[in-house]
Short mmCIF file of C-alpha atoms in Angstrom, two decimals:
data_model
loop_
_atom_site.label_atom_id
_atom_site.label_comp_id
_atom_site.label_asym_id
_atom_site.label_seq_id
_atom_site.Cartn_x
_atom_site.Cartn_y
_atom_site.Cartn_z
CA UNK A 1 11.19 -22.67 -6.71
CA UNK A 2 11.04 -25.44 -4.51
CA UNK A 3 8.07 -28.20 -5.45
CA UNK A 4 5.04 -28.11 -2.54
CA UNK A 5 4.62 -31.69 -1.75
CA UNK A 6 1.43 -32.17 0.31
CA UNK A 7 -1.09 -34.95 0.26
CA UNK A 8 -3.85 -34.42 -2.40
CA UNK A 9 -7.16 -34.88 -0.74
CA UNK A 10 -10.49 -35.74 -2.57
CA UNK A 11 -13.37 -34.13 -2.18
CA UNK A 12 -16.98 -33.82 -3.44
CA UNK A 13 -17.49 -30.11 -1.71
CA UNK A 14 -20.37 -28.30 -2.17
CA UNK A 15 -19.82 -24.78 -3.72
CA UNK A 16 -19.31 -22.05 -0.99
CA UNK A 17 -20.54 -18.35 -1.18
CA UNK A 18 -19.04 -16.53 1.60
CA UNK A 19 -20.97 -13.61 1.39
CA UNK A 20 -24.54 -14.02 0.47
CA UNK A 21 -24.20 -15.24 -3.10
CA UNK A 22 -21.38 -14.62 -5.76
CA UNK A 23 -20.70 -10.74 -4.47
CA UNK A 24 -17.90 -10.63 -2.85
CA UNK A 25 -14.48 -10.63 -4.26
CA UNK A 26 -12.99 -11.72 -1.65
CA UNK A 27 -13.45 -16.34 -1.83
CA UNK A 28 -16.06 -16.28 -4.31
CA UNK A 29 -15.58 -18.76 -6.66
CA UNK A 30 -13.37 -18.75 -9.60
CA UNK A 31 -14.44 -18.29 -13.54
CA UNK A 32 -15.65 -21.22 -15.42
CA UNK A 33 -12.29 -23.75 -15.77
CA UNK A 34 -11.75 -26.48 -18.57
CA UNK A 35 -13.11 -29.61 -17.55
CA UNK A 36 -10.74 -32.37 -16.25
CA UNK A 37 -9.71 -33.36 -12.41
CA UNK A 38 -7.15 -30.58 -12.35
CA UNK A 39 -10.48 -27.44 -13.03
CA UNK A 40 -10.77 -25.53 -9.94
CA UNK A 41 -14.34 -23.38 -8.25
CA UNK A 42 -11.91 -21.43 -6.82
CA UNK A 43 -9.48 -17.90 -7.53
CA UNK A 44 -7.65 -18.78 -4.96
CA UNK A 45 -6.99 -22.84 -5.06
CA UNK A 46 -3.22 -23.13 -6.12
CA UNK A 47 -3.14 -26.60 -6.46
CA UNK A 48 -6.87 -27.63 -7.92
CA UNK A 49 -7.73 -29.95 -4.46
CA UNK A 50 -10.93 -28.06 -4.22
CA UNK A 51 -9.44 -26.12 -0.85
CA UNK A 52 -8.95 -22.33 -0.94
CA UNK A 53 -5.42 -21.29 -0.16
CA UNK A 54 -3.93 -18.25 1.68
CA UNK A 55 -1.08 -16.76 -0.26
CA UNK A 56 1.03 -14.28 1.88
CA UNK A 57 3.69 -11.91 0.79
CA UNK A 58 6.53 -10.69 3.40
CA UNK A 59 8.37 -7.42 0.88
CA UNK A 60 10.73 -6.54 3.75
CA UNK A 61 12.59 -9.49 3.94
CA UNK A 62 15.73 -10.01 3.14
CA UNK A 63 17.04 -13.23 0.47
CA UNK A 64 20.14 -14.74 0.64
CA UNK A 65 21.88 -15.28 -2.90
CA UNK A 66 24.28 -16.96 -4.12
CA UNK A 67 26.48 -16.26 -6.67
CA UNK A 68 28.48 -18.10 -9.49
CA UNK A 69 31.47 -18.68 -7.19
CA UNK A 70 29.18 -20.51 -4.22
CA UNK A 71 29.48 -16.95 -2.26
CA UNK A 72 26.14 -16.16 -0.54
CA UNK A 73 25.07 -12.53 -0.12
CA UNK A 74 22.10 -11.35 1.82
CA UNK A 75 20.27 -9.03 -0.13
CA UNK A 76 18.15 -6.61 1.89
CA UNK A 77 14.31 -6.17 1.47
CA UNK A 78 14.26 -8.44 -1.57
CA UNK A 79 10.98 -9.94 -0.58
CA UNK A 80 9.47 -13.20 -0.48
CA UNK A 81 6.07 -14.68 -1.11
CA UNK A 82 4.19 -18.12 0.59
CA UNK A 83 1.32 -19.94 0.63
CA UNK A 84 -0.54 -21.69 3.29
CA UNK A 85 -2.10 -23.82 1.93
CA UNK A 86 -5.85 -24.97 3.08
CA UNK A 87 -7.55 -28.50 3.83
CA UNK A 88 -10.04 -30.29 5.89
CA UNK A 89 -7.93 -29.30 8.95
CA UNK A 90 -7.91 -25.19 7.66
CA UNK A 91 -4.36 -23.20 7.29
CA UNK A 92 -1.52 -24.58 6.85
CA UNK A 93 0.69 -24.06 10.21
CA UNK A 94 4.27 -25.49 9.30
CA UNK A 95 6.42 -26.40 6.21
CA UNK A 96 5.63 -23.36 3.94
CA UNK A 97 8.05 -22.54 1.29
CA UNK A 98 9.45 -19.25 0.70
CA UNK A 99 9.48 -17.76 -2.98
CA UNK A 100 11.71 -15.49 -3.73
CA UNK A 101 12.99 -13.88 -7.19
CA UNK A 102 16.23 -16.20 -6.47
CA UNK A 103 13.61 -19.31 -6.85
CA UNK A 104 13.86 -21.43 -10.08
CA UNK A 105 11.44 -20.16 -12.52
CA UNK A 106 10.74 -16.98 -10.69
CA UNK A 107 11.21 -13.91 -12.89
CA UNK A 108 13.19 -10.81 -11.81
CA UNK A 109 16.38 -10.61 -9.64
CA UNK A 110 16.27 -10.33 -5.62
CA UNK A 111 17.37 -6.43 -5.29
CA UNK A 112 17.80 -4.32 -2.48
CA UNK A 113 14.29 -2.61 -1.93
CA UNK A 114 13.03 -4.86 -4.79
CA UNK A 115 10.08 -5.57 -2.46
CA UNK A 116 8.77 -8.63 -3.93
CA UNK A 117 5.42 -9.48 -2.93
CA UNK A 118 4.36 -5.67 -1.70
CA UNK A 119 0.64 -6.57 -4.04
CA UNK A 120 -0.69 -9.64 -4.15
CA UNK A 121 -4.02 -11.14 -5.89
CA UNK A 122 -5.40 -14.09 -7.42
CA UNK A 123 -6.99 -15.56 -10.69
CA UNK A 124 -6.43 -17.86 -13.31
CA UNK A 125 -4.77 -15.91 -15.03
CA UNK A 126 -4.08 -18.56 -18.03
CA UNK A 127 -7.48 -20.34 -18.03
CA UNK A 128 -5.35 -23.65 -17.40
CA UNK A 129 -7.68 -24.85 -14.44
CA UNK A 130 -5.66 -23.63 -11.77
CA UNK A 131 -5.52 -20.33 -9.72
CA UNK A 132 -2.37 -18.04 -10.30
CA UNK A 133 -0.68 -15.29 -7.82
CA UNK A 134 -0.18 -11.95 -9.08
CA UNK A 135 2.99 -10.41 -7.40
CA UNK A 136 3.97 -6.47 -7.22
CA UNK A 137 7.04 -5.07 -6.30
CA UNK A 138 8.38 -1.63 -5.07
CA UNK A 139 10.63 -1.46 -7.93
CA UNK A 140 7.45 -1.42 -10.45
CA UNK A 141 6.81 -4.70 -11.79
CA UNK A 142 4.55 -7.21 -12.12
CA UNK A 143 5.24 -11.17 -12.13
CA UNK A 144 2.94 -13.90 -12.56
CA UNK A 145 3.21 -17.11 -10.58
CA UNK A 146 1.37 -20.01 -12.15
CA UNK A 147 -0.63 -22.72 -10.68
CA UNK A 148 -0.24 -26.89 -10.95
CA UNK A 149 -1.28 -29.84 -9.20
CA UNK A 150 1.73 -29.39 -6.42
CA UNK A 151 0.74 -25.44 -5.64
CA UNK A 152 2.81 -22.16 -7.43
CA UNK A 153 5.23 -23.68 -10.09
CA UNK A 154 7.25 -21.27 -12.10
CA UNK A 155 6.07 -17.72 -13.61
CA UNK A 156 6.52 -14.88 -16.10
CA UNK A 157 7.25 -11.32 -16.08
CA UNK A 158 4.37 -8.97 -17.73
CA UNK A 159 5.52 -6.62 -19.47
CA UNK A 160 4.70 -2.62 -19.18
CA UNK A 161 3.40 -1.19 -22.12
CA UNK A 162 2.72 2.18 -21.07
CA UNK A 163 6.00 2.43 -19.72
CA UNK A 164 4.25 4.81 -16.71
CA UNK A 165 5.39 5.07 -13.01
CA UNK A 166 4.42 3.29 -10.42
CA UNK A 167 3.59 -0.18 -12.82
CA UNK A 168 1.68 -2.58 -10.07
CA UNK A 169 0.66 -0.56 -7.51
CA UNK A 170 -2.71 -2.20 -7.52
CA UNK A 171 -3.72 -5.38 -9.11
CA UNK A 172 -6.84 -6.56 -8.70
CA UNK A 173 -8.58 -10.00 -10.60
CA UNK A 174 -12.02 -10.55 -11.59
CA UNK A 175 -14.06 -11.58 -14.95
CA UNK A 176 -14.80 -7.71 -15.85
CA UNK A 177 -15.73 -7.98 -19.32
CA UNK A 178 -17.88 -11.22 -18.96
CA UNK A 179 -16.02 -14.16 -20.76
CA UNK A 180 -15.36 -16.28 -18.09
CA UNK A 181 -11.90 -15.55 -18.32
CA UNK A 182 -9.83 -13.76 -15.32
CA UNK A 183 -8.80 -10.04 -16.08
CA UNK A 184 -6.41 -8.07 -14.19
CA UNK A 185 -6.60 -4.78 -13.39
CA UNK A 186 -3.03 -3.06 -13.07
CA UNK A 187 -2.59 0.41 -11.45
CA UNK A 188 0.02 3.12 -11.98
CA UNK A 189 0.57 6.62 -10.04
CA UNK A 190 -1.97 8.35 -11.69
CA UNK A 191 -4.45 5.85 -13.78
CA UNK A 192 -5.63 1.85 -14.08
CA UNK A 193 -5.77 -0.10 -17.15
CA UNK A 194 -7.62 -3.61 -17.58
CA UNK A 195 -5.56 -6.64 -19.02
CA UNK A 196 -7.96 -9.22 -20.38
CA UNK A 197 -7.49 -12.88 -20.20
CA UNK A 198 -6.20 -15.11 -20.94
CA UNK A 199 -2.67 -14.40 -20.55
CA UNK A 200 -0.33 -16.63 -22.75
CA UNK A 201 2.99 -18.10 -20.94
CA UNK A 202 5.11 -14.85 -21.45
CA UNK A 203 2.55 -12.93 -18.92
CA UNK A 204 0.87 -11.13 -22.68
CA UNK A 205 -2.53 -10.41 -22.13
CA UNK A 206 -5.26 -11.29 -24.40
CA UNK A 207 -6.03 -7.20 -24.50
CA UNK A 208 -5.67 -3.82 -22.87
CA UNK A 209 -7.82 -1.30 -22.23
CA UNK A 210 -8.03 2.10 -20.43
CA UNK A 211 -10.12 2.16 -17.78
CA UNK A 212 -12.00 5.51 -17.10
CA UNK A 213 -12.74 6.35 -13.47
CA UNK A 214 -13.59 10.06 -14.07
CA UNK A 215 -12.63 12.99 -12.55
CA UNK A 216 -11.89 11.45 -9.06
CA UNK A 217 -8.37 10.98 -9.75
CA UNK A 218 -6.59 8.93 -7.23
CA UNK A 219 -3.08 8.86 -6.65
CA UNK A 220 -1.63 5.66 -5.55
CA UNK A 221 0.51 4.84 -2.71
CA UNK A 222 1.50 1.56 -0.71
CA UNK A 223 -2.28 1.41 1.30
CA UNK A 224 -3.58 1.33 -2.82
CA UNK A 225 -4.53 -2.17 -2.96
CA UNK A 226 -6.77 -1.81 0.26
CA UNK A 227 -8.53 1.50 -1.31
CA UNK A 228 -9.94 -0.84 -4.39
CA UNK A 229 -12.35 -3.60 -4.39
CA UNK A 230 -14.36 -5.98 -6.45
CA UNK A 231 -17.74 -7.35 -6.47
CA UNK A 232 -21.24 -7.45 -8.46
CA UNK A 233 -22.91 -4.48 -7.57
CA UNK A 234 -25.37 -4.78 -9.74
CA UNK A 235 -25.94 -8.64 -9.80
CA UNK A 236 -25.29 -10.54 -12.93
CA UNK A 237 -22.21 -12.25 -13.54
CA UNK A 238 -19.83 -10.16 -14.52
CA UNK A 239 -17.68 -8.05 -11.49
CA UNK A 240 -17.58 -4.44 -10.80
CA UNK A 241 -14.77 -2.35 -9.38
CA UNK A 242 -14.87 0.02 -6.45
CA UNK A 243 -12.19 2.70 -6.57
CA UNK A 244 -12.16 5.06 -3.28
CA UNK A 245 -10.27 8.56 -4.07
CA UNK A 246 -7.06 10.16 -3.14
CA UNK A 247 -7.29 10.44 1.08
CA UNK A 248 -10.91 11.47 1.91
CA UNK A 249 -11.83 12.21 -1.83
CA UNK A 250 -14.73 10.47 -3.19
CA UNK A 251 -14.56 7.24 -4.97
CA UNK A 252 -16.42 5.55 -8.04
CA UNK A 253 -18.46 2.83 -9.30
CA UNK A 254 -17.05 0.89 -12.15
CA UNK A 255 -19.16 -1.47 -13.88
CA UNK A 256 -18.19 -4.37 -15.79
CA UNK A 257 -19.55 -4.86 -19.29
CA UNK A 258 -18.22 -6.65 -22.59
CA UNK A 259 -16.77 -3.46 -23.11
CA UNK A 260 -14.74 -3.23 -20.21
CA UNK A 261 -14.63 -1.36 -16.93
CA UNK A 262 -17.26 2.08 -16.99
CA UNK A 263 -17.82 4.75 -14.28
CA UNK A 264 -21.41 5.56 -12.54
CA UNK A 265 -22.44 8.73 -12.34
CA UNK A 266 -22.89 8.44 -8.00
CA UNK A 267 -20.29 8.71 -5.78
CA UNK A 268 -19.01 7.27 -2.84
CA UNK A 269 -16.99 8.79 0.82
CA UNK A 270 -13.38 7.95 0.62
CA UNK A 271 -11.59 6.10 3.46
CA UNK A 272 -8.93 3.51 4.10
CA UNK A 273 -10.57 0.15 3.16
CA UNK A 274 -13.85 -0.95 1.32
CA UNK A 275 -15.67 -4.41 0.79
CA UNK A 276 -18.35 -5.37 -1.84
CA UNK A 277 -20.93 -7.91 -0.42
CA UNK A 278 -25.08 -8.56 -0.45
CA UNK A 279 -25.35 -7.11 3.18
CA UNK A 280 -29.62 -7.41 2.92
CA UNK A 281 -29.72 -10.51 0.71
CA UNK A 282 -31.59 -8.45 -2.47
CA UNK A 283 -29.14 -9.34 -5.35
CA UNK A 284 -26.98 -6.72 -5.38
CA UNK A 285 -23.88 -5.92 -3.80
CA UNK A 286 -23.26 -3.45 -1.17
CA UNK A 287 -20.45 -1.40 -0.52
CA UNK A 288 -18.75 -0.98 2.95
CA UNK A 289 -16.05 1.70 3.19
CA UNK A 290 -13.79 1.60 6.46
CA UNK A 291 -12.15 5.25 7.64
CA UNK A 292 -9.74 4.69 10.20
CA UNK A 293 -8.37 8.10 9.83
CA UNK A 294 -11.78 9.76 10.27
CA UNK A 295 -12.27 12.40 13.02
CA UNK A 296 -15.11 12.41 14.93
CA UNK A 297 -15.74 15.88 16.58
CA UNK A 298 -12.53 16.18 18.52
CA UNK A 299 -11.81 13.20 18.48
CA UNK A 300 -8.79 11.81 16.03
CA UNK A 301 -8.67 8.24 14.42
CA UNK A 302 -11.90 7.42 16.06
CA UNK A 303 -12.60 5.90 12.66
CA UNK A 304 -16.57 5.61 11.05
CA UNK A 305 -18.13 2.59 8.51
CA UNK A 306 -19.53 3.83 5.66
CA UNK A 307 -22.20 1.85 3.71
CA UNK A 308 -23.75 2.29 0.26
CA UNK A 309 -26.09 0.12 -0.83
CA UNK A 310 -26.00 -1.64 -4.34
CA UNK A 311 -28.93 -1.38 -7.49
CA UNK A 312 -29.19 -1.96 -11.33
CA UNK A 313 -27.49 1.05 -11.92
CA UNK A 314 -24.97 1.05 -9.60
CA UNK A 315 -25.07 3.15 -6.07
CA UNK A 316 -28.81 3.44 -5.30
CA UNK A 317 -29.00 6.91 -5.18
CA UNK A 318 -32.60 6.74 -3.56
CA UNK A 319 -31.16 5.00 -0.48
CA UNK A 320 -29.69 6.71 2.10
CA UNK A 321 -25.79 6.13 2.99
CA UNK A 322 -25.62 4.73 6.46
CA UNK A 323 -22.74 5.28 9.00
CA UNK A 324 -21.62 3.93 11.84
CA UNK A 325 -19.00 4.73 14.75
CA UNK A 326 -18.57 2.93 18.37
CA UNK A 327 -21.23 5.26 19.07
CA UNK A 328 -23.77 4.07 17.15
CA UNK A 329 -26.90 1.66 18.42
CA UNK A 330 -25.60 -2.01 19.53
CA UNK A 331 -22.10 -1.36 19.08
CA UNK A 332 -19.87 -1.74 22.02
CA UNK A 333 -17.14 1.08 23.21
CA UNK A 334 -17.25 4.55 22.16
CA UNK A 335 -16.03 7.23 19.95
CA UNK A 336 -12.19 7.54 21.11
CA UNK A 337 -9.63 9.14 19.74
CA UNK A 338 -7.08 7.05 17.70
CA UNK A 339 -9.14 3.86 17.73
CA UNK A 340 -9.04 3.61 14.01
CA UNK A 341 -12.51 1.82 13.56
CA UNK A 342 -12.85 0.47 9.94
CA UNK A 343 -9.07 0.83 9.12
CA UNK A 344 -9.70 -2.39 7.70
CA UNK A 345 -12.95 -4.38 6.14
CA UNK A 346 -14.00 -8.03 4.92
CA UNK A 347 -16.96 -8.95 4.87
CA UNK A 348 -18.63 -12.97 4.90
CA UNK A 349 -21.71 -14.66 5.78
CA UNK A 350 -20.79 -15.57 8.99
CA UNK A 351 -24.25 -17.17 11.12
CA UNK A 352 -25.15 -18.98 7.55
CA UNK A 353 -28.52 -16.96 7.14
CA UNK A 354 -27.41 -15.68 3.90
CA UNK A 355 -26.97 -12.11 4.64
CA UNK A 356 -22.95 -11.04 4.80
CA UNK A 357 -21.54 -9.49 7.71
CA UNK A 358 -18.97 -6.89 8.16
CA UNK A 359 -15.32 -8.11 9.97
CA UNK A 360 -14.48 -4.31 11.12
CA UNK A 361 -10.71 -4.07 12.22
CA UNK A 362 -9.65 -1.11 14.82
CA UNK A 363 -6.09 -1.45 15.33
CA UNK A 364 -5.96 1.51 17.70
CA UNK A 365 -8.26 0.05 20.41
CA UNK A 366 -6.61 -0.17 23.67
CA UNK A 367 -3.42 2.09 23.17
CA UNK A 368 -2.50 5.24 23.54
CA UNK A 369 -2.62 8.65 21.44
CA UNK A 370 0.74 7.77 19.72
CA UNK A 371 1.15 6.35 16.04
CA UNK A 372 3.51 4.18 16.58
CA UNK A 373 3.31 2.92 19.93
CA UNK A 374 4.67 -0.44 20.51
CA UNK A 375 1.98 -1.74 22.98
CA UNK A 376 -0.41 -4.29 22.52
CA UNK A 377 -4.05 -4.05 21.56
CA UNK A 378 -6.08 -3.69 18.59
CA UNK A 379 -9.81 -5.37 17.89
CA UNK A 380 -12.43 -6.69 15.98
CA UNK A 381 -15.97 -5.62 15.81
CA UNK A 382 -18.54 -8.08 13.85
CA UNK A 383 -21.81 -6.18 12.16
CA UNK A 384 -24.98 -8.11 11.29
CA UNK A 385 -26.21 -8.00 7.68
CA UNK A 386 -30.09 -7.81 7.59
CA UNK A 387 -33.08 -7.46 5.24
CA UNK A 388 -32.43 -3.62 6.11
CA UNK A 389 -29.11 -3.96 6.07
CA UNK A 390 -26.30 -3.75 7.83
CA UNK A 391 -27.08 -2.97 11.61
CA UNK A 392 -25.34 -2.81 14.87
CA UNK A 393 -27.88 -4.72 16.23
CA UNK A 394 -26.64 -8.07 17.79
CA UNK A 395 -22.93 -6.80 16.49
CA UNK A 396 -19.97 -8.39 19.27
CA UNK A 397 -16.70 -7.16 19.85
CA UNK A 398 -13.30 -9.29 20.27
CA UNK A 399 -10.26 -8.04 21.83
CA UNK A 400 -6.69 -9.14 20.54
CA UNK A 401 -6.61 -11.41 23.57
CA UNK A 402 -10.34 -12.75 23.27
CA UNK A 403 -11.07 -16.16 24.57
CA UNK A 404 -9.33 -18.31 21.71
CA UNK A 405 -6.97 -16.00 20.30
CA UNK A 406 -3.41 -16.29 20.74
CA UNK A 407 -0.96 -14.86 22.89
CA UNK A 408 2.29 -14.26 21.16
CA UNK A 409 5.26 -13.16 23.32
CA UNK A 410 5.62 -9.04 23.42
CA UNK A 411 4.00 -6.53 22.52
CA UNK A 412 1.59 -7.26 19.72
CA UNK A 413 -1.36 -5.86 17.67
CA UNK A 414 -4.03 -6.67 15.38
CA UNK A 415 -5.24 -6.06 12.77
CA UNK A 416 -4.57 -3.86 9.96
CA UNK A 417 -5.83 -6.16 7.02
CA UNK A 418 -8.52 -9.00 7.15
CA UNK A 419 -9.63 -11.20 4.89
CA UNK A 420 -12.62 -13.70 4.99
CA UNK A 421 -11.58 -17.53 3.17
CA UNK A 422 -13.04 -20.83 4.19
CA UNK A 423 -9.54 -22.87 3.98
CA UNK A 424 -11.30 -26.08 5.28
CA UNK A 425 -14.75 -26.11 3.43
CA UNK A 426 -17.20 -26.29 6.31
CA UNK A 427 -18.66 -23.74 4.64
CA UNK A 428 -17.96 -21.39 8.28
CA UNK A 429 -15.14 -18.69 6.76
CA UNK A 430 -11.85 -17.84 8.60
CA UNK A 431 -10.40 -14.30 9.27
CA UNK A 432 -7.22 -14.18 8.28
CA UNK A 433 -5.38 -11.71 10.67
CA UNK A 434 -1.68 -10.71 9.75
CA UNK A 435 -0.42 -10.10 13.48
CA UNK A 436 2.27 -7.34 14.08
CA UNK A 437 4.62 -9.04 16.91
CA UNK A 438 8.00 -9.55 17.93
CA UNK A 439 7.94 -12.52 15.77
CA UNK A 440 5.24 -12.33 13.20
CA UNK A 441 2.27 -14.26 12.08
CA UNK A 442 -1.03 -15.01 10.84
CA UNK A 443 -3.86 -16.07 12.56
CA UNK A 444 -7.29 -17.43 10.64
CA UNK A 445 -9.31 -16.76 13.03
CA UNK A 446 -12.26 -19.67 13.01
CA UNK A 447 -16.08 -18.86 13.02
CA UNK A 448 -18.84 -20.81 14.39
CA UNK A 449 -22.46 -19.67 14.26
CA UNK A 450 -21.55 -16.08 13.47
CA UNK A 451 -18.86 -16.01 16.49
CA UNK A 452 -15.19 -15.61 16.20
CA UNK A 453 -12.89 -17.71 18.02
CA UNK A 454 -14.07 -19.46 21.10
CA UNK A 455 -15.80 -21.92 20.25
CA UNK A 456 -13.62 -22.81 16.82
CA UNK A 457 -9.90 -22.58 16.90
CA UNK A 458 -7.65 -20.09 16.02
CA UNK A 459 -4.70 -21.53 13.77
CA UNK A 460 -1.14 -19.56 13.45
CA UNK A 461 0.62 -19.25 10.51
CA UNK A 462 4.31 -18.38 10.93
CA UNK A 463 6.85 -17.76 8.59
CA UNK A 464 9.14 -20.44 6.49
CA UNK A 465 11.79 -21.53 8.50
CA UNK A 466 15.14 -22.42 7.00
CA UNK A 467 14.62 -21.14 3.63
CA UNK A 468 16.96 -18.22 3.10
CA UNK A 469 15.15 -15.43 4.00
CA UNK A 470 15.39 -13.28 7.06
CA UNK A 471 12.91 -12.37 9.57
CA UNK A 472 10.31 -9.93 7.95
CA UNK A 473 8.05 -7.48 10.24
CA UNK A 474 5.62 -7.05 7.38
CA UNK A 475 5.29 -10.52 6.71
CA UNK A 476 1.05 -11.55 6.02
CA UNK A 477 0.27 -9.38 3.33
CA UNK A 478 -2.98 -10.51 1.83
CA UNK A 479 -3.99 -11.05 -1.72
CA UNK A 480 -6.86 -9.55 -1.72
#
């Protein structure tokens, strides 16, 4: 691939908990690194300058390649990945670099329908200091992008073991097993296995293991990666896994251990999304689960939060599950069909007061009863975390063209992922917000004093220019 060159910035910055304590998955800070300038805090810092970054993955683009004879051919739906890359001034806007599986040191080949970059997380993956990108494909496999001191630098293939369908549907990173090395956890159709770290520099991991999520068998699809979630549900300092069922089905409670991954006995609702994060500031991590697709009486879409709160054991089964709708106390709108409230969830400790709040996407507000309509509209919603919990109380509600948002040209709509990162260290989190438009793009989204926009900017990530890859509609998926 082509070398990032960007200005390495020093900085002494104080380490960041986005929401309330280490809890979150989502920016929480990475396992213990070697020692030496190049050790990163963070998962998701690419190039060790003490910045998170925001990789992005764009599968539906198409690659141009060129062959032995100089002839170039554009290869449809190849894929691409990119990182915007954070500092004191937040996203990167211009100059990203598109990596594709023609890039030097990328493994695979740029196929038709290859889909490169369909699943994206982060970890370091190789203990070397530096955070690494995980990349799925539609075409089932799994490469690893390494780290360096100029961003993503070359990468490996992992190899499938099982030899199973559907290799890389999910992949999720976290210390599971309590080493303070990153694990990845790697989904196929019908099951998930755990790769331990370290993994050496042919992508082997350091172990597998099965991971048992009970009787609530999912089946994976594309929306997989959205359906599972880590965080520390029952404090400590090794991460848990939340795994939501099949459509509506119920979900599980994995718990880390040096064993690996193990299912609780409690359940939680199914839905589209879910986030892990210390909502009422007692230690333990508290699960959020978006439905989009819930009906509410007649009313189809309308879309309901979920929240189960987190205890030693897990789920605390003596605590009542809480749900809310645009009906509920403090929360503006109403119940409507095809709204799709909670289609998406993040969750970060937004006012500083060290309870998280929930980022609540509703891509559906403000259109009509179509699936596909190409109109614009679409929301956010901000809920308050409390020492109850999370409440509607004080929650606000921002419009895809709130004061300080963007206007692209067209018909646009936001959002159908989020994702909560503080790319310039001020310690206020962005929301990342891949924007469906005529020409696509990502906003982060600033905060200031628990309010979006406004009063911080909004800065747009577009696509690379100029670097052999074609115009992708699905470009600004999230490594989450």
């Amino acid at each position: 691939m082509r070398r990032h060159i960007r200005h390495a910035i020093a900085v002494a910055a104080a380490a960041t908990t986005l929401a309330g304590g280490l809890l979150a998955a989502t920016g929480t800070r990475a396992e213990a690194a070697p020692a030496g300038p190049a050790a990163t805090r963070y998962s998701d810092d690419f190039d060790g300058d003490g910045y998170h970054d925001l990789a992005l993955g764009a599968p539906d683009a198409a690659v141009d390649v060129t062959g032995t004879d100089g002839s170039t051919t554009k290869v449809g739906a190849a894929g691409y990945v990119t990182v915007s890359y954070g500092g004191r001034n937040g996203a990167q806007k211009t100059g990203l670099r598109a990596i594709t599986q023609d890039s030097p040191g990328v493994p695979g080949d740029p196929t038709g329908n290859a889909r490169f970059g369909q699943v994206l997380t982060s970890g370091d993956f190789n203990a070397d200091g530096y955070a690494d990108l995980a990349v799925g494909t539609g075409d089932e496999q799994v490469g690893l992008l390494w780290g360096s001191a100029t961003g993503l630098k070359d990468g490996t293939r992992m190899a499938d073991p099982l030899n199973r369908p559907g290799f890389g549907s999910v992949l999720k990173a976290g210390d599971f097993t309590g080493d303070g090395k990153t694990d990845l956890v790697v989904g196929y159709s019908t099951s998930l296995r755990l790769f331990k770290g370290p993994f050496t520099a042919d992508g082997t991991p350091a172990a597998m293991r099965k991971i048992d999520i009970g009787r609530n068998y999912p089946v994976y699809d594309e929306a997989a990666q959205d359906k599972i979630a880590v965080g520390r549900v029952n404090k400590g300092s090794i991460d848990d896994l939340v795994v939501l069922g099949e459509r509506h089905t119920r979900g599980r409670v994995l718990l880390g251990g040096a064993s690996g991954l193990r299912f609780t006995p409690v359940t939680v609702r199914g839905g589209t999304s879910v986030a892990v994060a210390d909502l009422d500031k007692d230690g333990y991590g508290d699960i959020a689960v978006g439905d989009g697709e819930s009906v509410l009486d007649t009313e189809k879409d309308a879309g309901v939060v979920r929240v189960n709160y987190g205890s030693a054991t897990g789920v605390d089964a003596n605590r009542g599950m809480r749900m809310f709708t645009q009906d509920s106390p403090g929360i503006q709108g109403g119940v409507r069909r095809g709204d799709r409230f909670g289609q998406s969830v993040t969750a970060a400790d937004l006012d500083r007061d060290g309870y998280a709040d929930l980022v609540v996407g509703a891509p559906g507000e403000g259109r009509p009863d179509c699936e596909e309509c190409r109109n614009t509209g679409g929301g956010l919603y901000v809920l308050k975390g409390s020492s109850r919990g999370l409440t509607g109380t004080g929650s606000a509600f921002y419009a895809h063209d709130a004061r300080g948002l963007p206007t692209p040209a067209g018909a646009y709509r936001v959002p159908t992922q989020l994702k909560a990162t503080d790319l310039n260290n001020d310690k206020q989190p962005e929301i990342a917000v891949p924007v469906r438009a005529a020409s696509p793009q990502v906003w982060s989204v600033g905060t200031k004093s628990g309010r979006l926009a406004g009063s911080s900017p909004t800065r747009v990530v577009r696509p690379p220019a100029g670097s052999g890859v074609g115009t992708a509609t699905e470009f600004g998926v999230l490594a989450r």
